[in-house]
CSV table of C-alpha atoms and ligand atoms in Angstrom, one decimal:
chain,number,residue,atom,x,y,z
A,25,UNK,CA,-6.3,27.7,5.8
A,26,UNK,CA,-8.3,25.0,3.8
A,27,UNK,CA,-11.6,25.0,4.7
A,28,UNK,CA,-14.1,21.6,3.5
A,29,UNK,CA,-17.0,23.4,5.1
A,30,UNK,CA,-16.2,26.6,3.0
A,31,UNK,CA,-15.7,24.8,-0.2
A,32,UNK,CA,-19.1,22.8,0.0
A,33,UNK,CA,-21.1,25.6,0.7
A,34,UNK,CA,-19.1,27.3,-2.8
A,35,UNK,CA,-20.0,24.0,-4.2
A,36,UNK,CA,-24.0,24.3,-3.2
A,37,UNK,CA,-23.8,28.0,-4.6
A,38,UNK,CA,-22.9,26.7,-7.7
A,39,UNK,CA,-24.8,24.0,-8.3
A,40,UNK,CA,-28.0,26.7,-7.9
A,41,UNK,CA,-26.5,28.6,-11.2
A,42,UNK,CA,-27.4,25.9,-14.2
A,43,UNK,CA,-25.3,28.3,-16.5
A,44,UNK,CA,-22.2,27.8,-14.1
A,45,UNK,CA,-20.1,25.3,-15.5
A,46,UNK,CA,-20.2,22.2,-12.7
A,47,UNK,CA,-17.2,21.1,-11.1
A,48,UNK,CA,-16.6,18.3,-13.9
A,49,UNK,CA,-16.7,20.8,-16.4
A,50,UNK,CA,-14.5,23.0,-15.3
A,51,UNK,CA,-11.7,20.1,-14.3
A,52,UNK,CA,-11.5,19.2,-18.1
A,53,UNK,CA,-11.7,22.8,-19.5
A,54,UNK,CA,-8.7,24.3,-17.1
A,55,UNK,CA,-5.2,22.9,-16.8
A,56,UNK,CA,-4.6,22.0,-20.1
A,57,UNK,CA,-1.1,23.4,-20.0
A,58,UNK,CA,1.9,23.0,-18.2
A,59,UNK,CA,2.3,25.5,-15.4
A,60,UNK,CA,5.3,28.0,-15.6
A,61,UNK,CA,6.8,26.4,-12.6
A,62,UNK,CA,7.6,23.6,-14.9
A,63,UNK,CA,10.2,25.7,-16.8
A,64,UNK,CA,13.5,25.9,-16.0
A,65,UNK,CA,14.7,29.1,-14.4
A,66,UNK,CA,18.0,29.0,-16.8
A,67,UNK,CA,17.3,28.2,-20.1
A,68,UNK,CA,13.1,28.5,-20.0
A,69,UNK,CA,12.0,25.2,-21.7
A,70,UNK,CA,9.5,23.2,-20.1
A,71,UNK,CA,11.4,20.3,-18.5
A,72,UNK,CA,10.6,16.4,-18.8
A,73,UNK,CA,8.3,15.0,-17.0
A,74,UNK,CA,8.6,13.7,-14.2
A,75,UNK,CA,9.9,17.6,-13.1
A,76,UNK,CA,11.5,16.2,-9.8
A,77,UNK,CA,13.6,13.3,-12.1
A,78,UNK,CA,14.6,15.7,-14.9
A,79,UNK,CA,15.9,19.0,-12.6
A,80,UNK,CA,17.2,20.2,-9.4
A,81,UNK,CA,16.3,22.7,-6.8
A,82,UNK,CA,19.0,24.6,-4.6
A,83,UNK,CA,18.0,25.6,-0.8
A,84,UNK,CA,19.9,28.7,-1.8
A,85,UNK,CA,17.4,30.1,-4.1
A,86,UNK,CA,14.6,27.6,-4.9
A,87,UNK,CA,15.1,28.2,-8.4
A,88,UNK,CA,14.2,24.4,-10.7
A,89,UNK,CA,17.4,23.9,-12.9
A,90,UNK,CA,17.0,21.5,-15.5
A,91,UNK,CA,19.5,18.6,-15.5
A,92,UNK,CA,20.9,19.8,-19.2
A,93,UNK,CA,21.6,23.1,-17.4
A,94,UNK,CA,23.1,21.4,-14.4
A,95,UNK,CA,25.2,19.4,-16.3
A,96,UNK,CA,26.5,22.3,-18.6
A,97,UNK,CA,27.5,24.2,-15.2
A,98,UNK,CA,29.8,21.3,-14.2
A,99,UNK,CA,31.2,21.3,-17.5
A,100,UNK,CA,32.1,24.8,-17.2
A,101,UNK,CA,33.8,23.7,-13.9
A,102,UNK,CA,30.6,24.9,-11.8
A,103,UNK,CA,30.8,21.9,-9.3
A,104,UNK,CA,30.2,23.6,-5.8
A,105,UNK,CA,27.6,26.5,-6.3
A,106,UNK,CA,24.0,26.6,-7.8
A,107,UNK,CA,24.3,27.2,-11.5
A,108,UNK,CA,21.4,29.6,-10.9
A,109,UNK,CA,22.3,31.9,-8.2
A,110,UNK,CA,25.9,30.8,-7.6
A,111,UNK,CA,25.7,30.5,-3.9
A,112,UNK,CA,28.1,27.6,-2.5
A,113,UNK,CA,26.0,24.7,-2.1
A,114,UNK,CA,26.3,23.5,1.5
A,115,UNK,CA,27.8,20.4,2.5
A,116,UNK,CA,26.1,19.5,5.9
A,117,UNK,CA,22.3,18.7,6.5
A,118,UNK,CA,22.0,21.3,8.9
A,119,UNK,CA,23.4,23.9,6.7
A,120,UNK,CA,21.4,23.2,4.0
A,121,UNK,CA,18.6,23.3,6.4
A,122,UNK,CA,19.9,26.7,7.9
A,123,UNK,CA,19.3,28.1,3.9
A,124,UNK,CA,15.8,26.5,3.2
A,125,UNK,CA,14.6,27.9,6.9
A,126,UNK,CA,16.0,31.2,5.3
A,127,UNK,CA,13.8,31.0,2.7
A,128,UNK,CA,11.0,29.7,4.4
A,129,UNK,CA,11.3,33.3,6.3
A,130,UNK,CA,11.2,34.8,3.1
A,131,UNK,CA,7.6,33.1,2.8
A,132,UNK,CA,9.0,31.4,-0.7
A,133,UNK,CA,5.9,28.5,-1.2
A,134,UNK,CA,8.1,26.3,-2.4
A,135,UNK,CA,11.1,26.1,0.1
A,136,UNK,CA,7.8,26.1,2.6
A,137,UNK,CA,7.0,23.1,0.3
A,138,UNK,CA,10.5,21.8,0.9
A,139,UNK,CA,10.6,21.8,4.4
A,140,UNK,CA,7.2,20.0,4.7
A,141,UNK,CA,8.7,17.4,2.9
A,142,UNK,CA,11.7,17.0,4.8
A,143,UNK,CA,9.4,16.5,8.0
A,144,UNK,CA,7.5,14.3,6.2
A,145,UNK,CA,10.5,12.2,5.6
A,146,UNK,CA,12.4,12.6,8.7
A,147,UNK,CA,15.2,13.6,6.4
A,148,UNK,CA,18.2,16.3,6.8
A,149,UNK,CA,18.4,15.5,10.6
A,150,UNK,CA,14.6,16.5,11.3
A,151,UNK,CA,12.3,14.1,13.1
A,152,UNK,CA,9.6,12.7,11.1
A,153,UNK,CA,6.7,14.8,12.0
A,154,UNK,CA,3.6,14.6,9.6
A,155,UNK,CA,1.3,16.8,11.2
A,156,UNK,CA,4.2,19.8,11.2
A,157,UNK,CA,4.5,18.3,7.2
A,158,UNK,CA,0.7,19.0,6.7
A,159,UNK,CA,0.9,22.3,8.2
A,160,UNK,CA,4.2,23.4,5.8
A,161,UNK,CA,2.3,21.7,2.9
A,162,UNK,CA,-1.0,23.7,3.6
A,163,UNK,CA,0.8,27.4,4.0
A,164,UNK,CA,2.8,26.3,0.8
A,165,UNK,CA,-0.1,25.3,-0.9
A,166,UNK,CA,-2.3,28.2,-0.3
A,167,UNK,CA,1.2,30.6,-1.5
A,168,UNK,CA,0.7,28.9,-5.0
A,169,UNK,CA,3.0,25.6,-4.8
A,170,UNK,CA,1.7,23.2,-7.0
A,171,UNK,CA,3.9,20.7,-5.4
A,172,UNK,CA,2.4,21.2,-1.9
A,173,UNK,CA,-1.0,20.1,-3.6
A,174,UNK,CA,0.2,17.3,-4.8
A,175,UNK,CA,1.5,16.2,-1.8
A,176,UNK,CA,-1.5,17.3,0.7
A,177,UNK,CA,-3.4,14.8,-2.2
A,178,UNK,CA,-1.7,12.0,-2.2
A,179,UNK,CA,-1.1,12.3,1.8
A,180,UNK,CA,-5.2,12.3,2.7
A,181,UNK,CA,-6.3,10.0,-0.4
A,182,UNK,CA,-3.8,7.4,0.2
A,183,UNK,CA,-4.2,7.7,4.5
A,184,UNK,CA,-0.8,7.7,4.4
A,185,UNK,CA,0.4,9.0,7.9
A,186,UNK,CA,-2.4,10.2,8.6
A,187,UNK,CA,-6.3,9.5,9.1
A,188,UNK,CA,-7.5,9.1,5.4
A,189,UNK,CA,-9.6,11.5,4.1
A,190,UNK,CA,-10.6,10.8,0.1
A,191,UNK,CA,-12.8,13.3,-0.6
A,192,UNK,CA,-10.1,15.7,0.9
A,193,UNK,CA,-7.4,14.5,-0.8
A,194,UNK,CA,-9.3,14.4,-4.3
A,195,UNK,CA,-9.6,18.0,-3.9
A,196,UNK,CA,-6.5,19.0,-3.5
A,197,UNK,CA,-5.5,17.0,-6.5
A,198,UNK,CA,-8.2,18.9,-8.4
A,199,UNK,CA,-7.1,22.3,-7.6
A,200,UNK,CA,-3.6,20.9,-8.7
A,201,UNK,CA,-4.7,19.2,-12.0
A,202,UNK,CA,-6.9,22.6,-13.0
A,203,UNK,CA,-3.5,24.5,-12.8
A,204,UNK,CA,-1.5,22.3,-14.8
A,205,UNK,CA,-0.1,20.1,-12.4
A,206,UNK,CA,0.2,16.7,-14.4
A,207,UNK,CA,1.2,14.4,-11.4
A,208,UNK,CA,-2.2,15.5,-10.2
A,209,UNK,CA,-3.9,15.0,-13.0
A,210,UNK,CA,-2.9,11.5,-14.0
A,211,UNK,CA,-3.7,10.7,-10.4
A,212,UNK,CA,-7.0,11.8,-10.6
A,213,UNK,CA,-7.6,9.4,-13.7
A,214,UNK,CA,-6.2,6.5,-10.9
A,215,UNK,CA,-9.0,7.9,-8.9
A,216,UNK,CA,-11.6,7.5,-11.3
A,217,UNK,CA,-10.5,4.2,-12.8
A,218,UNK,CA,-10.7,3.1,-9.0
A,219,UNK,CA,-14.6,4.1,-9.1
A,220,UNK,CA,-14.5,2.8,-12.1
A,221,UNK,CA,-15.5,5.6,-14.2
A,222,UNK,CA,-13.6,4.6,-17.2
A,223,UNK,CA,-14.5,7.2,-19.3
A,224,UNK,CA,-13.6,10.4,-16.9
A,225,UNK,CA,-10.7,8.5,-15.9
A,226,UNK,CA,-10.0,8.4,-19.4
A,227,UNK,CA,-10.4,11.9,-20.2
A,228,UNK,CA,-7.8,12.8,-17.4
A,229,UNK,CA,-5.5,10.2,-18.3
A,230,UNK,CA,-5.6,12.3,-21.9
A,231,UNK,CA,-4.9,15.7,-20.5
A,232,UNK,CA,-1.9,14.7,-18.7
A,233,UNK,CA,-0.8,12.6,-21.8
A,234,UNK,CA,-1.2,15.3,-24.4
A,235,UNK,CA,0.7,17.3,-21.5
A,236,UNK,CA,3.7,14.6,-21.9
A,237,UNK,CA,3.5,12.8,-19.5
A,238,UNK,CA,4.2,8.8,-20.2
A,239,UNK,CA,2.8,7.0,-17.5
A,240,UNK,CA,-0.5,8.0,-18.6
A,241,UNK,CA,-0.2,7.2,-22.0
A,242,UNK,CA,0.7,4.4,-20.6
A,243,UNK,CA,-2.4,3.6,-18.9
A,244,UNK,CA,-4.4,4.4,-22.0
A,245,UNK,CA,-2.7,1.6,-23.8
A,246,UNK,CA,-3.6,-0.9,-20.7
A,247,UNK,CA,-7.4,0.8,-21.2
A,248,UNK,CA,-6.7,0.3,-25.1
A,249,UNK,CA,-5.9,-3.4,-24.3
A,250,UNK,CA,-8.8,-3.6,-21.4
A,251,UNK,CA,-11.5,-2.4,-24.1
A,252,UNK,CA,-12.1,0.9,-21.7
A,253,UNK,CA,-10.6,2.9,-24.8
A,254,UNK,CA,-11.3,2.7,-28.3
A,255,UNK,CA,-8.5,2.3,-30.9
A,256,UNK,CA,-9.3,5.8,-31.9
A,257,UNK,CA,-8.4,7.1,-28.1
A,258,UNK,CA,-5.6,5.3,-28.1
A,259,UNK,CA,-4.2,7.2,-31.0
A,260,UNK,CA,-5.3,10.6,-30.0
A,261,UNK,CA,-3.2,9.9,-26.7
A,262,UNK,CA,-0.5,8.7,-28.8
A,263,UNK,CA,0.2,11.3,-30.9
A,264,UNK,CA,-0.8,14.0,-28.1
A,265,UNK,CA,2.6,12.5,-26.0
A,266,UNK,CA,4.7,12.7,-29.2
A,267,UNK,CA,3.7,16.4,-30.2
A,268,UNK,CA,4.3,17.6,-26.3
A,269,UNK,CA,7.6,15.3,-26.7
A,270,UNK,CA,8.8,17.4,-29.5
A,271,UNK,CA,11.9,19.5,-28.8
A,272,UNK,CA,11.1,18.8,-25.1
A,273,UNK,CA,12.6,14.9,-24.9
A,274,UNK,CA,16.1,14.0,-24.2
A,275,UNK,CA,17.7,10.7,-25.5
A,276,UNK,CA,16.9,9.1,-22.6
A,277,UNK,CA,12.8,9.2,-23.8
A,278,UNK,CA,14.0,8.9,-27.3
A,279,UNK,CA,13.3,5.5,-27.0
A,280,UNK,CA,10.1,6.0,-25.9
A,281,UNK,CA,9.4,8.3,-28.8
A,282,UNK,CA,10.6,5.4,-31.4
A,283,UNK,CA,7.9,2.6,-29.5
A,284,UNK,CA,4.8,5.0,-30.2
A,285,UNK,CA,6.2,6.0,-33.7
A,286,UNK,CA,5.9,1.8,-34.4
A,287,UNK,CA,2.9,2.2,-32.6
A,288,UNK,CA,1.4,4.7,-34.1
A,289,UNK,CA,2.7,3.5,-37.9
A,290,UNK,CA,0.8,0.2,-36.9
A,291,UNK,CA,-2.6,1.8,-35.5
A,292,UNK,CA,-2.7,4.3,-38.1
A,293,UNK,CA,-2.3,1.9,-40.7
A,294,UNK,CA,-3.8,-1.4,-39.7
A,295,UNK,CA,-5.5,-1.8,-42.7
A,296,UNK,CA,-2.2,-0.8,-44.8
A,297,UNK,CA,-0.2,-3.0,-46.6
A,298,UNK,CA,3.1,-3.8,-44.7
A,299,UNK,CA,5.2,-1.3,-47.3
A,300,UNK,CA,2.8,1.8,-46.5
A,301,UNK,CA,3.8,1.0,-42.7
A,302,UNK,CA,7.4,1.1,-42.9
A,303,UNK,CA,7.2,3.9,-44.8
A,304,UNK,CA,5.3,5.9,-43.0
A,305,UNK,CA,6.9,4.7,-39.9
A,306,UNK,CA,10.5,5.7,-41.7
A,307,UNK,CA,9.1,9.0,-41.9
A,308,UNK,CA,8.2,9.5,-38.2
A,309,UNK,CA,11.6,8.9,-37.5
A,310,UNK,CA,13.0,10.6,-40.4
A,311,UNK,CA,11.9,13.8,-38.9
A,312,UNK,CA,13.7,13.0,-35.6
A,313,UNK,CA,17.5,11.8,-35.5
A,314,UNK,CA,18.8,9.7,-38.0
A,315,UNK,CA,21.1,8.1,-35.2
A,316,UNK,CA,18.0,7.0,-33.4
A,317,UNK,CA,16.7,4.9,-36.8
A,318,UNK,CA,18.2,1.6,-35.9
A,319,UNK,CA,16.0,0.9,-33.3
A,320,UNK,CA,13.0,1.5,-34.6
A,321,UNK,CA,12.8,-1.6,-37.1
A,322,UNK,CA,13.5,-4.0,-33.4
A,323,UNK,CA,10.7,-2.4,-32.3
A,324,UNK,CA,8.0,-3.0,-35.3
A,325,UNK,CA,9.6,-6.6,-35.6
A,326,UNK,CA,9.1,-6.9,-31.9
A,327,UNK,CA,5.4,-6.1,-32.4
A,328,UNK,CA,5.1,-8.5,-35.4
A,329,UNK,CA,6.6,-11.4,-33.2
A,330,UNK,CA,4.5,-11.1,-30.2
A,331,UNK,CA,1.1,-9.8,-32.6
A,332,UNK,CA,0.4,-7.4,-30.4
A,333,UNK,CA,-2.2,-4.9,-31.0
A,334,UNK,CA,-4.0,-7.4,-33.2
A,335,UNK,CA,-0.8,-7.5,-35.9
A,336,UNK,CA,-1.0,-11.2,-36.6
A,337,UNK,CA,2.0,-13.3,-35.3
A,338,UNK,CA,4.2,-13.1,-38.5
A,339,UNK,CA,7.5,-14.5,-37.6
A,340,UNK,CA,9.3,-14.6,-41.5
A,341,UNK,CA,8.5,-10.5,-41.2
A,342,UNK,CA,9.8,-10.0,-38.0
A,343,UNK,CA,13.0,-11.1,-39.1
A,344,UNK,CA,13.1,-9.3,-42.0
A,345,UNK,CA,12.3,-6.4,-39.8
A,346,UNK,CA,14.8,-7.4,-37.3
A,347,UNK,CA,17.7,-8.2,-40.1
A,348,UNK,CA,16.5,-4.5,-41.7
A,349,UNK,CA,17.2,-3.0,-38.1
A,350,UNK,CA,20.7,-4.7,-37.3
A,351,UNK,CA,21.7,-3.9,-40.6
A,352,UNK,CA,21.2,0.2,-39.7
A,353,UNK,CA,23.2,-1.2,-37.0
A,354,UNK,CA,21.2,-2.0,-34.4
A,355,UNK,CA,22.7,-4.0,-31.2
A,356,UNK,CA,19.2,-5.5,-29.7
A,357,UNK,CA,17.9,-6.6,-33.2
A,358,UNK,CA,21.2,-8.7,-33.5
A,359,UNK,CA,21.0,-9.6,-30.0
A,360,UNK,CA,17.3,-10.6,-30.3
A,361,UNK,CA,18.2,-12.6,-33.4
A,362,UNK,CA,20.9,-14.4,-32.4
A,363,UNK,CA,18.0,-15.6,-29.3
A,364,UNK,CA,15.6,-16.4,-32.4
A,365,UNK,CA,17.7,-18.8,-34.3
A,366,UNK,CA,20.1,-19.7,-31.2
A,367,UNK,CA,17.0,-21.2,-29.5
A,368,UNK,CA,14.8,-21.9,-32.5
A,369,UNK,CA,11.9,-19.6,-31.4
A,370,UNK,CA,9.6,-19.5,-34.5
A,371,UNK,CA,11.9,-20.2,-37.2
A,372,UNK,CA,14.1,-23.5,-37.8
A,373,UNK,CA,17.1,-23.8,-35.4
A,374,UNK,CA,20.4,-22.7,-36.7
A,375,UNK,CA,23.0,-22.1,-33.6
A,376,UNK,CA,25.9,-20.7,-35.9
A,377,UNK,CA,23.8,-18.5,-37.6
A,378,UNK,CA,22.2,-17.2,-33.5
A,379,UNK,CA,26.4,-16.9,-32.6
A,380,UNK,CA,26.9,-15.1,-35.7
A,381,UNK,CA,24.3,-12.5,-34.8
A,382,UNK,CA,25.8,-12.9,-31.0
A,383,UNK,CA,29.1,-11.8,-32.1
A,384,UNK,CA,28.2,-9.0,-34.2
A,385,UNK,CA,26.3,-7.5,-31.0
A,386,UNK,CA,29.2,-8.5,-29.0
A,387,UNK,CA,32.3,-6.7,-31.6
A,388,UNK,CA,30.3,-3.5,-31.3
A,389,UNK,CA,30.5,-3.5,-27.3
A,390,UNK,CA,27.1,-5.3,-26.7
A,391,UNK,CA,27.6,-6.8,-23.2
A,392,UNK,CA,24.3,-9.0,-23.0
A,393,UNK,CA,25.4,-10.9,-26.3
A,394,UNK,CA,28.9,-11.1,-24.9
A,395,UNK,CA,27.5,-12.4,-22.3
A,396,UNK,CA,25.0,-15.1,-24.1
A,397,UNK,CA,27.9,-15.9,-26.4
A,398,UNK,CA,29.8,-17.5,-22.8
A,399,UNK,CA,26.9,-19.0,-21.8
A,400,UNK,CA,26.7,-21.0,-25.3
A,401,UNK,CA,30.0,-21.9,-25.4
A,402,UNK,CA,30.0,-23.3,-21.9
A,403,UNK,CA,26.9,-25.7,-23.2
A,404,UNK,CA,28.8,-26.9,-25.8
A,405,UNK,CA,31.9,-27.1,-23.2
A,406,UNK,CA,34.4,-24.7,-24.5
A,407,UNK,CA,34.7,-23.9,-20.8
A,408,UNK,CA,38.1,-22.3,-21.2
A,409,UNK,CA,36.3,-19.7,-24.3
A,410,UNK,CA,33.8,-18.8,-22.2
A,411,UNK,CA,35.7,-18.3,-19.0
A,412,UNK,CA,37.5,-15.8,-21.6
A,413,UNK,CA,34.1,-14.4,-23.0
A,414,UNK,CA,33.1,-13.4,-19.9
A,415,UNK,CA,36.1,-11.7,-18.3
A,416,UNK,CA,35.9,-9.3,-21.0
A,417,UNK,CA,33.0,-8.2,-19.9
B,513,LIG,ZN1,17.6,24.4,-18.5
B,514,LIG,ZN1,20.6,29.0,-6.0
């Protein structure tokens, strides 16, 4: 069992040994990769972050699936088993709870994990019951689960359920964060931006980015914005999430991918003239998926509209931009177009010219331009047209 008494007394030990590395130390020097619990038990890659978002795990065997696996299963007609271990899945809470209790037997940490959170929850027929949920959490925690750290964190930092207990919970999210766990980590950077201590909050914020994990890159841009990170920092982060995103992002991040390549082109080459930035920013995407290319001109033009990250307000280039991406056939550079010179924001107003961009968005199944195109012909009264627009819909 845990033990706080036990652990400052370990702490007191240490702090007598000046070559020992201190606790700080050794929270920045371990967990710098992701744990093999993050792999999926099929095809072994590392899967997206957040895990619990990007795979699946069966009472049956506890094994993490990633959702590419599961989804290649039901394409081979694998509806009603566990592409891992092919059990039937069950199709009643208290069967599914009749397997996990079965596992739980088998002391496997993370259906002991499971089950805490199900009493946490009050879910699959169980009633809520956060003391029994500690208790699960604790046995799974100290069997290795990762997960079961997390949660015995989160539970005593936030007070949630139970009495709070910070210094408790930050501990648990440290023994996490050390083994890899990223959810941990990243937390622990909310922990010190909370204190205020920027710059440790910092640091963790650029393990768990470098690990892949967007919300914290995220929060480095807010620091970036805040002053709390230098340009530099922001960068590091930047490229850190893209390199751990290699080969491990689905399309559904792609987008994600395409923002910091814009970003990146426009940090890296702030002082470069506007040719040197596409092109390098062509590149970064270059080396992806060509079918991905359209959107990435949106996004630069969308930086060079708004003059974010101190690009100066340039509204003539973020057309071009914008035209450059709707020609590669992008549907939200047309779409934001059409808003540009359909409303006359920034340039001079020219409706037909906004409809034209409208409908090209609109032919190629865009249903937000469809959409704008009824709404302009209602104002100019073509009630009957846009009655017709929007049925297509
Ligand atoms: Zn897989
Ligand atoms: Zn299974």
């Amino acid at each position: 069992m845990f033990n706080l008494a036990h652990d400052a007394r370990a702490g007191q030990a240490e702090s007598n040994d000046p070559a020992a590395p201190t606790l700080q130390q050794r929270l920045m020097t371990s967990g710098l990769e992701r744990p093999e619990g993050d792999r999926c038990t099929i095809c072994f890659d590392l899967i997206e972050l957040p895990v619990g978002q990007h795979s699946k795990m069966n009472g049956c065997c506890m094994k993490r699936v990633c959702n590419g696996c599961g989804l290649a299963a039901r394409q081979r007609g694998m509806f009603d088993r566990c592409p891992f271990c092919r059990t039937p899945l069950p199709h009643d809470d208290a069967s599914m709870l009749a397997m996990i209790h079965k596992r739980v037997g088998k002391g496997d940490a993370e259906a002991i994990y499971f089950l805490g959170d199900q009493y946490y929850h009050g879910s699959l027929g169980l009633t809520k019951d956060v003391s029994r949920a500690i208790e699960l959490w604790t046995e799974a925690a100290e069997l290795g689960s990762l997960d079961a750290q997390y949660a015995l964190g989160l539970v005593y930092y936030t007070g949630d359920g139970v009495e709070e207990d910070k210094p408790r919970g930050t501990h648990h999210l440290q023994q996490a964060a050390m083994k890899g766990d990223v959810e941990s980590r990243n937390k622990l950077g909310d922990v010190e931006y909370d204190n205020a201590n920027y710059q440790i909050a910092l640091q963790h914020y650029m393990i768990s980015a470098k690990l892949g994990y967007e919300k914290s890159l995220n929060y480095i841009k807010e620091m970036f914005k805040e002053g709390h990170a230098t340009k530099a920092q922001y960068a590091e982060a930047l490229l850190g999430y893209r390199d751990a995103c290699n080969g491990l992002c689905n399309e559904g991040s792609f987008k994600v991918l395409l923002e910091i390549n814009s970003y990146y082109a426009l940090l890296a080459s702030a002082a470069a003239p506007a040719a040197s930035k596409w092109s390098s920013l062509m590149k970064g995407v270059g080396e992806r998926r060509v079918g991905f290319q359209e959107g990435n001109g949106l996004l630069v033009g969308f930086f060079v509209r708004s003059g974010d990250l101190g690009v100066t307000d340039d509204v003539p280039r973020a057309i071009e931009l914008r035209t450059e991406a709707a020609e590669l056939g992008s549907l939200e550079a047309h779409r934001q177009l059409g808003a540009m010179h359909y409303t006359c924001d920034g340039v001079e107003e020219d409706k037909p010219r906004g409809i034209h961009h409208w409908q090209q968005a609109a032919m190629k199944g865009d249903a937000d331009s469809r959409h704008t195109l009824g709404i302009a012909e209602y104002n100019i009264k073509n009630c009957k047209l846009a009655a017709r627009l929007d049925d297509i819909l």
